[in-house]
């Protein structure tokens, strides 16, 4: 219910901006708070369900995913609930300014020229204006939204802030925004595996992103995040369904295919932590490699439906 409610309201929020209607604080609250409650109860359950769901347009899905990721990251860091809600609201709204840009400004497969790049970067200021006009949140929300494209080494925008000049929540949203963008299919690039995106973020630690936050974000999601496709040592393909907090390399999975990659209708579930305890190493089942979304023609949403 939280997921479906958020999808409906995310569409309303984006469409309101596109139709020049003022953002509704009530719609934002009604979208964010159930997601936060759901993620606090079980982040694995929310991300598992999201992996099995049909994707909406990138703008809608990105808003929902970043809201949930923000709530999960805040929960992992032990933030009080009221701050988790504020952080999740920032995740929901940080790119709302893009909905105010002319259609086609950024949704195409070509590289942006200087004029298009300037227009795209203006979404930060547009978003701040929309949030202020609606009277949503306070200075903390405006601060995180205005700085989510700043980078640790000063190479970001709009103000070229660096290091501790970037507020903590802005640094967190920068990581979240990049993670979801790279792991989602977009007009100009296919989705990368969540595992590979985490590796990319790790390589950029203390250059684009604060190293300690990247490490905490990886701990939050797990080496193989929930909803990821992986190939097992048996040749079977599985999807990550839940983390083992004590042993992040050994999550619980649902097996989707046989070793020849044909669908296995049994869809059996394995706890790879228990499998790792099998006395004979030759019989232990482990993750061999991460797979990108859609590998071997697999669509978890189609299997779920």
PDB file of C-alpha atoms in Angstrom:
ATOM      1  CA  UNK A   1       0.000   0.000   0.000  1.00  0.00           C
ATOM      2  CA  UNK A   2       2.822   2.399   0.838  1.00  0.00           C
ATOM      3  CA  UNK A   3       4.480   1.711  -2.512  1.00  0.00           C
ATOM      4  CA  UNK A   4       1.281   2.074  -4.544  1.00  0.00           C
ATOM      5  CA  UNK A   5       0.290   5.210  -2.635  1.00  0.00           C
ATOM      6  CA  UNK A   6       3.723   6.738  -3.220  1.00  0.00           C
ATOM      7  CA  UNK A   7       3.596   5.993  -6.950  1.00  0.00           C
ATOM      8  CA  UNK A   8       0.224   7.655  -7.324  1.00  0.00           C
ATOM      9  CA  UNK A   9       1.277  10.709  -5.343  1.00  0.00           C
ATOM     10  CA  UNK A  10       4.668  10.980  -7.080  1.00  0.00           C
ATOM     11  CA  UNK A  11       2.840  11.177 -10.394  1.00  0.00           C
ATOM     12  CA  UNK A  12       0.579  13.876  -8.965  1.00  0.00           C
ATOM     13  CA  UNK A  13       3.533  15.867  -7.605  1.00  0.00           C
ATOM     14  CA  UNK A  14       5.441  15.806 -10.896  1.00  0.00           C
ATOM     15  CA  UNK A  15       2.314  16.475 -12.989  1.00  0.00           C
ATOM     16  CA  UNK A  16       1.352  19.418 -10.786  1.00  0.00           C
ATOM     17  CA  UNK A  17       4.709  21.054 -11.542  1.00  0.00           C
ATOM     18  CA  UNK A  18       4.407  20.339 -15.255  1.00  0.00           C
ATOM     19  CA  UNK A  19       0.918  21.891 -15.288  1.00  0.00           C
ATOM     20  CA  UNK A  20       2.140  24.969 -13.356  1.00  0.00           C
ATOM     21  CA  UNK A  21       0.179  24.054 -10.240  1.00  0.00           C
ATOM     22  CA  UNK A  22       1.684  24.662  -6.807  1.00  0.00           C
ATOM     23  CA  UNK A  23       3.177  21.664  -5.011  1.00  0.00           C
ATOM     24  CA  UNK A  24       0.862  20.195  -2.400  1.00  0.00           C
ATOM     25  CA  UNK A  25       2.515  19.839   1.033  1.00  0.00           C
ATOM     26  CA  UNK A  26      -0.187  17.310   1.946  1.00  0.00           C
ATOM     27  CA  UNK A  27       0.589  15.148  -1.099  1.00  0.00           C
ATOM     28  CA  UNK A  28       4.298  15.186  -0.273  1.00  0.00           C
ATOM     29  CA  UNK A  29       3.678  14.228   3.360  1.00  0.00           C
ATOM     30  CA  UNK A  30       1.197  11.524   2.359  1.00  0.00           C
ATOM     31  CA  UNK A  31       3.756  10.053  -0.040  1.00  0.00           C
ATOM     32  CA  UNK A  32       6.816  10.228   2.201  1.00  0.00           C
ATOM     33  CA  UNK A  33       5.590   9.150   5.631  1.00  0.00           C
ATOM     34  CA  UNK A  34       4.238   5.683   4.629  1.00  0.00           C
ATOM     35  CA  UNK A  35       7.508   4.956   2.812  1.00  0.00           C
ATOM     36  CA  UNK A  36       9.487   5.904   5.924  1.00  0.00           C
ATOM     37  CA  UNK A  37       7.258   3.706   8.095  1.00  0.00           C
ATOM     38  CA  UNK A  38       7.649   0.807   5.663  1.00  0.00           C
ATOM     39  CA  UNK A  39      11.429   1.139   5.427  1.00  0.00           C
ATOM     40  CA  UNK A  40      11.794   1.408   9.206  1.00  0.00           C
ATOM     41  CA  UNK A  41       9.800  -1.827   9.552  1.00  0.00           C
ATOM     42  CA  UNK A  42      11.781  -3.621   6.848  1.00  0.00           C
ATOM     43  CA  UNK A  43      13.946  -1.998   4.201  1.00  0.00           C
ATOM     44  CA  UNK A  44      14.446  -5.402   2.553  1.00  0.00           C
ATOM     45  CA  UNK A  45      10.698  -5.853   2.118  1.00  0.00           C
ATOM     46  CA  UNK A  46      10.270  -2.461   0.442  1.00  0.00           C
ATOM     47  CA  UNK A  47      13.244  -2.813  -1.925  1.00  0.00           C
ATOM     48  CA  UNK A  48      12.292  -6.419  -2.721  1.00  0.00           C
ATOM     49  CA  UNK A  49       8.776  -5.364  -3.708  1.00  0.00           C
ATOM     50  CA  UNK A  50      10.123  -2.433  -5.714  1.00  0.00           C
ATOM     51  CA  UNK A  51      12.405  -4.805  -7.646  1.00  0.00           C
ATOM     52  CA  UNK A  52       9.378  -6.927  -8.561  1.00  0.00           C
ATOM     53  CA  UNK A  53       7.323  -3.953  -9.728  1.00  0.00           C
ATOM     54  CA  UNK A  54       6.855  -2.488 -13.170  1.00  0.00           C
ATOM     55  CA  UNK A  55       8.864   0.701 -13.608  1.00  0.00           C
ATOM     56  CA  UNK A  56       7.057   4.016 -14.005  1.00  0.00           C
ATOM     57  CA  UNK A  57       8.703   6.862 -15.868  1.00  0.00           C
ATOM     58  CA  UNK A  58      12.188   7.648 -14.569  1.00  0.00           C
ATOM     59  CA  UNK A  59      11.067  10.875 -12.871  1.00  0.00           C
ATOM     60  CA  UNK A  60       8.409   9.101 -10.789  1.00  0.00           C
ATOM     61  CA  UNK A  61      10.496   6.042  -9.975  1.00  0.00           C
ATOM     62  CA  UNK A  62      13.579   8.106  -9.153  1.00  0.00           C
ATOM     63  CA  UNK A  63      11.616  10.196  -6.651  1.00  0.00           C
ATOM     64  CA  UNK A  64      10.221   7.114  -4.892  1.00  0.00           C
ATOM     65  CA  UNK A  65      13.520   5.210  -4.923  1.00  0.00           C
ATOM     66  CA  UNK A  66      15.509   8.155  -3.572  1.00  0.00           C
ATOM     67  CA  UNK A  67      12.888   8.707  -0.863  1.00  0.00           C
ATOM     68  CA  UNK A  68      13.166   5.057   0.231  1.00  0.00           C
ATOM     69  CA  UNK A  69      16.962   4.999  -0.052  1.00  0.00           C
ATOM     70  CA  UNK A  70      17.168   8.167   2.047  1.00  0.00           C
ATOM     71  CA  UNK A  71      14.958   6.618   4.713  1.00  0.00           C
ATOM     72  CA  UNK A  72      17.050   3.448   4.698  1.00  0.00           C
ATOM     73  CA  UNK A  73      20.342   5.378   4.919  1.00  0.00           C
ATOM     74  CA  UNK A  74      19.009   7.545   7.751  1.00  0.00           C
ATOM     75  CA  UNK A  75      17.782   4.440   9.589  1.00  0.00           C
ATOM     76  CA  UNK A  76      21.195   2.792   9.152  1.00  0.00           C
ATOM     77  CA  UNK A  77      22.930   5.849  10.637  1.00  0.00           C
ATOM     78  CA  UNK A  78      20.570   5.837  13.625  1.00  0.00           C
ATOM     79  CA  UNK A  79      18.878   9.167  12.911  1.00  0.00           C
ATOM     80  CA  UNK A  80      15.698   9.940  14.862  1.00  0.00           C
ATOM     81  CA  UNK A  81      12.476   9.427  12.936  1.00  0.00           C
ATOM     82  CA  UNK A  82      11.727  13.127  12.422  1.00  0.00           C
ATOM     83  CA  UNK A  83      15.102  13.603  10.719  1.00  0.00           C
ATOM     84  CA  UNK A  84      14.585  10.460   8.630  1.00  0.00           C
ATOM     85  CA  UNK A  85      11.281  11.925   7.399  1.00  0.00           C
ATOM     86  CA  UNK A  86      12.998  15.199   6.490  1.00  0.00           C
ATOM     87  CA  UNK A  87      15.818  13.392   4.708  1.00  0.00           C
ATOM     88  CA  UNK A  88      13.311  11.210   2.842  1.00  0.00           C
ATOM     89  CA  UNK A  89      11.371  14.327   1.829  1.00  0.00           C
ATOM     90  CA  UNK A  90      14.606  15.687   0.382  1.00  0.00           C
ATOM     91  CA  UNK A  91      15.050  12.434  -1.509  1.00  0.00           C
ATOM     92  CA  UNK A  92      11.535  12.720  -2.922  1.00  0.00           C
ATOM     93  CA  UNK A  93      11.877  16.369  -3.972  1.00  0.00           C
ATOM     94  CA  UNK A  94      15.546  16.932  -4.800  1.00  0.00           C
ATOM     95  CA  UNK A  95      14.993  16.677  -8.576  1.00  0.00           C
ATOM     96  CA  UNK A  96      11.495  18.169  -8.701  1.00  0.00           C
ATOM     97  CA  UNK A  97      12.913  21.179 -10.544  1.00  0.00           C
ATOM     98  CA  UNK A  98      13.475  18.953 -13.590  1.00  0.00           C
ATOM     99  CA  UNK A  99       9.702  18.680 -13.997  1.00  0.00           C
ATOM    100  CA  UNK A 100       9.633  22.454 -14.542  1.00  0.00           C
ATOM    101  CA  UNK A 101      12.061  22.237 -17.464  1.00  0.00           C
ATOM    102  CA  UNK A 102      10.711  22.089 -21.032  1.00  0.00           C
ATOM    103  CA  UNK A 103       9.956  18.520 -22.121  1.00  0.00           C
ATOM    104  CA  UNK A 104      12.927  17.030 -23.958  1.00  0.00           C
ATOM    105  CA  UNK A 105      15.519  19.281 -22.297  1.00  0.00           C
ATOM    106  CA  UNK A 106      17.245  16.329 -20.654  1.00  0.00           C
ATOM    107  CA  UNK A 107      15.297  13.247 -21.814  1.00  0.00           C
ATOM    108  CA  UNK A 108      17.209  12.335 -24.911  1.00  0.00           C
ATOM    109  CA  UNK A 109      20.108  10.119 -25.826  1.00  0.00           C
ATOM    110  CA  UNK A 110      22.590  12.743 -26.962  1.00  0.00           C
ATOM    111  CA  UNK A 111      25.232  14.581 -24.978  1.00  0.00           C
ATOM    112  CA  UNK A 112      24.102  17.954 -23.693  1.00  0.00           C
ATOM    113  CA  UNK A 113      25.515  21.049 -25.349  1.00  0.00           C
ATOM    114  CA  UNK A 114      26.476  24.065 -23.236  1.00  0.00           C
ATOM    115  CA  UNK A 115      23.003  25.622 -23.408  1.00  0.00           C
ATOM    116  CA  UNK A 116      21.250  22.361 -22.499  1.00  0.00           C
ATOM    117  CA  UNK A 117      23.723  21.719 -19.679  1.00  0.00           C
ATOM    118  CA  UNK A 118      23.022  25.151 -18.215  1.00  0.00           C
ATOM    119  CA  UNK A 119      19.277  24.530 -18.448  1.00  0.00           C
ATOM    120  CA  UNK A 120      19.606  21.117 -16.834  1.00  0.00           C
ATOM    121  CA  UNK A 121      21.657  22.508 -13.955  1.00  0.00           C
ATOM    122  CA  UNK A 122      19.020  25.168 -13.363  1.00  0.00           C
ATOM    123  CA  UNK A 123      16.742  22.442 -11.956  1.00  0.00           C
ATOM    124  CA  UNK A 124      18.357  22.904  -8.541  1.00  0.00           C
ATOM    125  CA  UNK A 125      17.262  26.535  -8.284  1.00  0.00           C
ATOM    126  CA  UNK A 126      13.884  25.777  -9.802  1.00  0.00           C
ATOM    127  CA  UNK A 127      13.340  23.043  -7.228  1.00  0.00           C
ATOM    128  CA  UNK A 128      14.191  25.370  -4.343  1.00  0.00           C
ATOM    129  CA  UNK A 129      11.715  27.935  -5.678  1.00  0.00           C
ATOM    130  CA  UNK A 130       8.956  25.330  -5.979  1.00  0.00           C
ATOM    131  CA  UNK A 131       9.560  24.033  -2.441  1.00  0.00           C
ATOM    132  CA  UNK A 132       9.661  27.558  -0.977  1.00  0.00           C
ATOM    133  CA  UNK A 133       6.455  28.595  -2.775  1.00  0.00           C
ATOM    134  CA  UNK A 134       4.684  25.530  -1.407  1.00  0.00           C
ATOM    135  CA  UNK A 135       5.938  26.176   2.127  1.00  0.00           C
ATOM    136  CA  UNK A 136       7.288  22.648   2.462  1.00  0.00           C
ATOM    137  CA  UNK A 137       9.862  21.901   5.157  1.00  0.00           C
ATOM    138  CA  UNK A 138      12.368  24.361   6.544  1.00  0.00           C
ATOM    139  CA  UNK A 139      15.983  25.472   6.105  1.00  0.00           C
ATOM    140  CA  UNK A 140      17.352  21.926   6.481  1.00  0.00           C
ATOM    141  CA  UNK A 141      15.277  20.651   3.546  1.00  0.00           C
ATOM    142  CA  UNK A 142      16.216  23.606   1.353  1.00  0.00           C
ATOM    143  CA  UNK A 143      19.882  23.145   2.261  1.00  0.00           C
ATOM    144  CA  UNK A 144      20.014  19.458   1.308  1.00  0.00           C
ATOM    145  CA  UNK A 145      18.133  19.958  -1.961  1.00  0.00           C
ATOM    146  CA  UNK A 146      20.319  22.918  -2.946  1.00  0.00           C
ATOM    147  CA  UNK A 147      23.555  20.963  -2.371  1.00  0.00           C
ATOM    148  CA  UNK A 148      22.836  17.436  -3.646  1.00  0.00           C
ATOM    149  CA  UNK A 149      24.864  18.074  -6.814  1.00  0.00           C
ATOM    150  CA  UNK A 150      27.876  19.520  -4.975  1.00  0.00           C
ATOM    151  CA  UNK A 151      30.880  17.190  -4.881  1.00  0.00           C
ATOM    152  CA  UNK A 152      33.585  16.477  -2.311  1.00  0.00           C
ATOM    153  CA  UNK A 153      36.397  17.828  -4.512  1.00  0.00           C
ATOM    154  CA  UNK A 154      34.524  21.021  -5.429  1.00  0.00           C
ATOM    155  CA  UNK A 155      33.664  19.906  -8.974  1.00  0.00           C
ATOM    156  CA  UNK A 156      29.883  19.973  -8.442  1.00  0.00           C
ATOM    157  CA  UNK A 157      27.259  22.659  -8.902  1.00  0.00           C
ATOM    158  CA  UNK A 158      25.701  25.171  -8.434  1.00  0.00           C
ATOM    159  CA  UNK A 159      28.254  26.727  -6.051  1.00  0.00           C
ATOM    160  CA  UNK A 160      31.357  24.532  -6.275  1.00  0.00           C
ATOM    161  CA  UNK A 161      31.287  23.695  -2.575  1.00  0.00           C
ATOM    162  CA  UNK A 162      33.725  21.082  -1.282  1.00  0.00           C
ATOM    163  CA  UNK A 163      34.295  18.845   1.727  1.00  0.00           C
ATOM    164  CA  UNK A 164      32.597  19.986   4.920  1.00  0.00           C
ATOM    165  CA  UNK A 165      31.196  23.059   3.142  1.00  0.00           C
ATOM    166  CA  UNK A 166      28.537  20.648   1.858  1.00  0.00           C
ATOM    167  CA  UNK A 167      26.006  19.884   4.628  1.00  0.00           C
ATOM    168  CA  UNK A 168      25.798  16.263   5.715  1.00  0.00           C
ATOM    169  CA  UNK A 169      22.362  15.629   4.223  1.00  0.00           C
ATOM    170  CA  UNK A 170      23.425  17.176   0.920  1.00  0.00           C
ATOM    171  CA  UNK A 171      26.399  14.808   0.841  1.00  0.00           C
ATOM    172  CA  UNK A 172      24.101  11.865   1.566  1.00  0.00           C
ATOM    173  CA  UNK A 173      21.598  12.843  -1.138  1.00  0.00           C
ATOM    174  CA  UNK A 174      24.435  13.225  -3.653  1.00  0.00           C
ATOM    175  CA  UNK A 175      25.387   9.579  -3.109  1.00  0.00           C
ATOM    176  CA  UNK A 176      21.767   8.406  -3.206  1.00  0.00           C
ATOM    177  CA  UNK A 177      20.927  10.390  -6.350  1.00  0.00           C
ATOM    178  CA  UNK A 178      23.963   9.021  -8.197  1.00  0.00           C
ATOM    179  CA  UNK A 179      23.344   5.448  -7.055  1.00  0.00           C
ATOM    180  CA  UNK A 180      19.733   5.362  -8.211  1.00  0.00           C
ATOM    181  CA  UNK A 181      20.460   7.182 -11.477  1.00  0.00           C
ATOM    182  CA  UNK A 182      23.229   4.760 -12.466  1.00  0.00           C
ATOM    183  CA  UNK A 183      21.223   1.671 -11.471  1.00  0.00           C
ATOM    184  CA  UNK A 184      18.099   2.787 -13.379  1.00  0.00           C
ATOM    185  CA  UNK A 185      17.465   2.589 -17.146  1.00  0.00           C
ATOM    186  CA  UNK A 186      17.530   6.055 -18.696  1.00  0.00           C
ATOM    187  CA  UNK A 187      17.277   7.461 -22.217  1.00  0.00           C
ATOM    188  CA  UNK A 188      21.012   7.858 -22.606  1.00  0.00           C
ATOM    189  CA  UNK A 189      22.305   4.771 -20.779  1.00  0.00           C
ATOM    190  CA  UNK A 190      21.228   1.277 -19.702  1.00  0.00           C
ATOM    191  CA  UNK A 191      21.012   0.402 -16.032  1.00  0.00           C
ATOM    192  CA  UNK A 192      24.131  -0.960 -14.329  1.00  0.00           C
ATOM    193  CA  UNK A 193      24.011  -3.628 -11.654  1.00  0.00           C
ATOM    194  CA  UNK A 194      23.570  -2.226  -8.160  1.00  0.00           C
ATOM    195  CA  UNK A 195      26.745  -4.015  -7.083  1.00  0.00           C
ATOM    196  CA  UNK A 196      28.742  -2.375  -9.882  1.00  0.00           C
ATOM    197  CA  UNK A 197      27.318   1.057  -9.023  1.00  0.00           C
ATOM    198  CA  UNK A 198      28.446   0.633  -5.411  1.00  0.00           C
ATOM    199  CA  UNK A 199      31.895  -0.274  -6.711  1.00  0.00           C
ATOM    200  CA  UNK A 200      31.897   2.891  -8.829  1.00  0.00           C
ATOM    201  CA  UNK A 201      30.949   5.002  -5.817  1.00  0.00           C
ATOM    202  CA  UNK A 202      33.708   3.338  -3.809  1.00  0.00           C
ATOM    203  CA  UNK A 203      36.278   4.198  -6.477  1.00  0.00           C
ATOM    204  CA  UNK A 204      35.139   7.840  -6.271  1.00  0.00           C
ATOM    205  CA  UNK A 205      35.417   8.027  -2.468  1.00  0.00           C
ATOM    206  CA  UNK A 206      37.146  11.161  -1.217  1.00  0.00           C
ATOM    207  CA  UNK A 207      37.070  12.568  -4.745  1.00  0.00           C
ATOM    208  CA  UNK A 208      33.406  13.020  -5.671  1.00  0.00           C
ATOM    209  CA  UNK A 209      31.937  11.671  -2.433  1.00  0.00           C
ATOM    210  CA  UNK A 210      33.012  11.574   1.208  1.00  0.00           C
ATOM    211  CA  UNK A 211      34.698   8.228   1.776  1.00  0.00           C
ATOM    212  CA  UNK A 212      33.145   7.445   5.165  1.00  0.00           C
ATOM    213  CA  UNK A 213      29.635   8.070   3.828  1.00  0.00           C
ATOM    214  CA  UNK A 214      30.229   5.827   0.807  1.00  0.00           C
ATOM    215  CA  UNK A 215      31.352   3.046   3.140  1.00  0.00           C
ATOM    216  CA  UNK A 216      28.296   3.521   5.365  1.00  0.00           C
ATOM    217  CA  UNK A 217      25.988   3.547   2.343  1.00  0.00           C
ATOM    218  CA  UNK A 218      27.482   0.261   1.142  1.00  0.00           C
ATOM    219  CA  UNK A 219      27.006  -1.240   4.596  1.00  0.00           C
ATOM    220  CA  UNK A 220      23.428   0.016   4.565  1.00  0.00           C
ATOM    221  CA  UNK A 221      22.523  -1.659   1.256  1.00  0.00           C
ATOM    222  CA  UNK A 222      24.832  -4.671   1.363  1.00  0.00           C
ATOM    223  CA  UNK A 223      27.502  -5.639  -1.156  1.00  0.00           C
ATOM    224  CA  UNK A 224      24.722  -7.119  -3.314  1.00  0.00           C
ATOM    225  CA  UNK A 225      21.705  -4.871  -2.658  1.00  0.00           C
ATOM    226  CA  UNK A 226      18.208  -6.284  -2.309  1.00  0.00           C
ATOM    227  CA  UNK A 227      16.588  -6.667  -5.730  1.00  0.00           C
ATOM    228  CA  UNK A 228      19.884  -7.324  -7.535  1.00  0.00           C
ATOM    229  CA  UNK A 229      20.316 -10.134 -10.028  1.00  0.00           C
ATOM    230  CA  UNK A 230      23.315 -12.400  -9.406  1.00  0.00           C
ATOM    231  CA  UNK A 231      24.771 -15.542 -10.933  1.00  0.00           C
ATOM    232  CA  UNK A 232      25.496 -18.298  -8.449  1.00  0.00           C
ATOM    233  CA  UNK A 233      28.464 -20.662  -8.478  1.00  0.00           C
ATOM    234  CA  UNK A 234      26.052 -23.325  -9.776  1.00  0.00           C
ATOM    235  CA  UNK A 235      25.352 -21.271 -12.911  1.00  0.00           C
ATOM    236  CA  UNK A 236      21.829 -20.501 -11.698  1.00  0.00           C
ATOM    237  CA  UNK A 237      20.553 -16.912 -11.702  1.00  0.00           C
ATOM    238  CA  UNK A 238      18.982 -15.565  -8.511  1.00  0.00           C
ATOM    239  CA  UNK A 239      17.601 -12.321  -7.153  1.00  0.00           C
ATOM    240  CA  UNK A 240      18.628 -10.927  -3.766  1.00  0.00           C
ATOM    241  CA  UNK A 241      15.617 -10.873  -1.457  1.00  0.00           C
ATOM    242  CA  UNK A 242      17.100 -10.003   1.952  1.00  0.00           C
ATOM    243  CA  UNK A 243      20.401  -9.185   3.597  1.00  0.00           C
ATOM    244  CA  UNK A 244      22.206 -11.097   6.342  1.00  0.00           C
ATOM    245  CA  UNK A 245      23.409  -8.104   8.386  1.00  0.00           C
ATOM    246  CA  UNK A 246      26.238 -10.068  10.008  1.00  0.00           C
ATOM    247  CA  UNK A 247      27.554 -11.464   6.706  1.00  0.00           C
ATOM    248  CA  UNK A 248      26.839  -9.115   3.816  1.00  0.00           C
ATOM    249  CA  UNK A 249      28.379 -11.437   1.208  1.00  0.00           C
ATOM    250  CA  UNK A 250      25.817 -14.127   2.025  1.00  0.00           C
ATOM    251  CA  UNK A 251      22.288 -12.750   1.514  1.00  0.00           C
ATOM    252  CA  UNK A 252      19.058 -14.675   1.087  1.00  0.00           C
ATOM    253  CA  UNK A 253      18.070 -15.218  -2.541  1.00  0.00           C
ATOM    254  CA  UNK A 254      15.290 -16.576  -4.722  1.00  0.00           C
ATOM    255  CA  UNK A 255      16.588 -18.781  -7.538  1.00  0.00           C
ATOM    256  CA  UNK A 256      15.025 -17.811 -10.876  1.00  0.00           C
ATOM    257  CA  UNK A 257      16.702 -20.152 -13.364  1.00  0.00           C
ATOM    258  CA  UNK A 258      18.372 -23.496 -13.744  1.00  0.00           C
ATOM    259  CA  UNK A 259      22.076 -23.642 -14.565  1.00  0.00           C
ATOM    260  CA  UNK A 260      21.259 -23.484 -18.299  1.00  0.00           C
ATOM    261  CA  UNK A 261      19.433 -20.164 -17.625  1.00  0.00           C
ATOM    262  CA  UNK A 262      15.979 -21.591 -18.343  1.00  0.00           C
ATOM    263  CA  UNK A 263      13.300 -20.528 -15.854  1.00  0.00           C
ATOM    264  CA  UNK A 264      13.042 -22.755 -12.784  1.00  0.00           C
ATOM    265  CA  UNK A 265       9.355 -22.565 -11.772  1.00  0.00           C
ATOM    266  CA  UNK A 266      10.157 -23.858  -8.281  1.00  0.00           C
ATOM    267  CA  UNK A 267      11.631 -20.422  -7.421  1.00  0.00           C
ATOM    268  CA  UNK A 268      13.281 -21.959  -4.372  1.00  0.00           C
ATOM    269  CA  UNK A 269      14.775 -19.751  -1.702  1.00  0.00           C
ATOM    270  CA  UNK A 270      18.285 -20.126  -0.362  1.00  0.00           C
ATOM    271  CA  UNK A 271      20.058 -18.601   2.601  1.00  0.00           C
ATOM    272  CA  UNK A 272      23.617 -18.321   1.296  1.00  0.00           C
ATOM    273  CA  UNK A 273      24.906 -17.954   4.859  1.00  0.00           C
ATOM    274  CA  UNK A 274      23.664 -21.459   5.632  1.00  0.00           C
ATOM    275  CA  UNK A 275      24.961 -22.714   2.287  1.00  0.00           C
ATOM    276  CA  UNK A 276      28.426 -21.374   3.166  1.00  0.00           C
ATOM    277  CA  UNK A 277      28.453 -23.631   6.231  1.00  0.00           C
ATOM    278  CA  UNK A 278      28.167 -26.823   4.179  1.00  0.00           C
ATOM    279  CA  UNK A 279      31.200 -28.942   5.225  1.00  0.00           C
ATOM    280  CA  UNK A 280      32.266 -29.837   1.688  1.00  0.00           C
ATOM    281  CA  UNK A 281      33.492 -26.666  -0.078  1.00  0.00           C
ATOM    282  CA  UNK A 282      32.642 -28.244  -3.426  1.00  0.00           C
ATOM    283  CA  UNK A 283      28.951 -28.223  -2.468  1.00  0.00           C
ATOM    284  CA  UNK A 284      28.840 -24.687  -1.137  1.00  0.00           C
ATOM    285  CA  UNK A 285      26.697 -22.278  -3.159  1.00  0.00           C
ATOM    286  CA  UNK A 286      27.951 -18.704  -3.371  1.00  0.00           C
ATOM    287  CA  UNK A 287      27.581 -15.624  -5.548  1.00  0.00           C
ATOM    288  CA  UNK A 288      29.879 -15.817  -8.576  1.00  0.00           C
ATOM    289  CA  UNK A 289      29.117 -12.380 -10.028  1.00  0.00           C
ATOM    290  CA  UNK A 290      26.627  -9.541 -10.128  1.00  0.00           C
ATOM    291  CA  UNK A 291      24.411  -9.179 -13.195  1.00  0.00           C
ATOM    292  CA  UNK A 292      22.893  -6.063 -14.763  1.00  0.00           C
ATOM    293  CA  UNK A 293      19.091  -5.663 -14.806  1.00  0.00           C
ATOM    294  CA  UNK A 294      17.544  -7.718 -17.587  1.00  0.00           C
ATOM    295  CA  UNK A 295      20.460 -10.157 -17.865  1.00  0.00           C
ATOM    296  CA  UNK A 296      19.548 -13.320 -19.797  1.00  0.00           C
ATOM    297  CA  UNK A 297      16.232 -11.685 -20.669  1.00  0.00           C
ATOM    298  CA  UNK A 298      15.014 -11.915 -17.070  1.00  0.00           C
ATOM    299  CA  UNK A 299      12.443  -9.395 -15.857  1.00  0.00           C
ATOM    300  CA  UNK A 300      11.591  -9.952 -12.212  1.00  0.00           C
ATOM    301  CA  UNK A 301       8.415  -7.917 -12.635  1.00  0.00           C
ATOM    302  CA  UNK A 302       7.219 -10.240 -15.404  1.00  0.00           C
ATOM    303  CA  UNK A 303       7.938 -13.285 -13.256  1.00  0.00           C
ATOM    304  CA  UNK A 304       6.143 -11.730 -10.318  1.00  0.00           C
ATOM    305  CA  UNK A 305       3.092 -10.824 -12.381  1.00  0.00           C
TER     306      UNK A 305
END
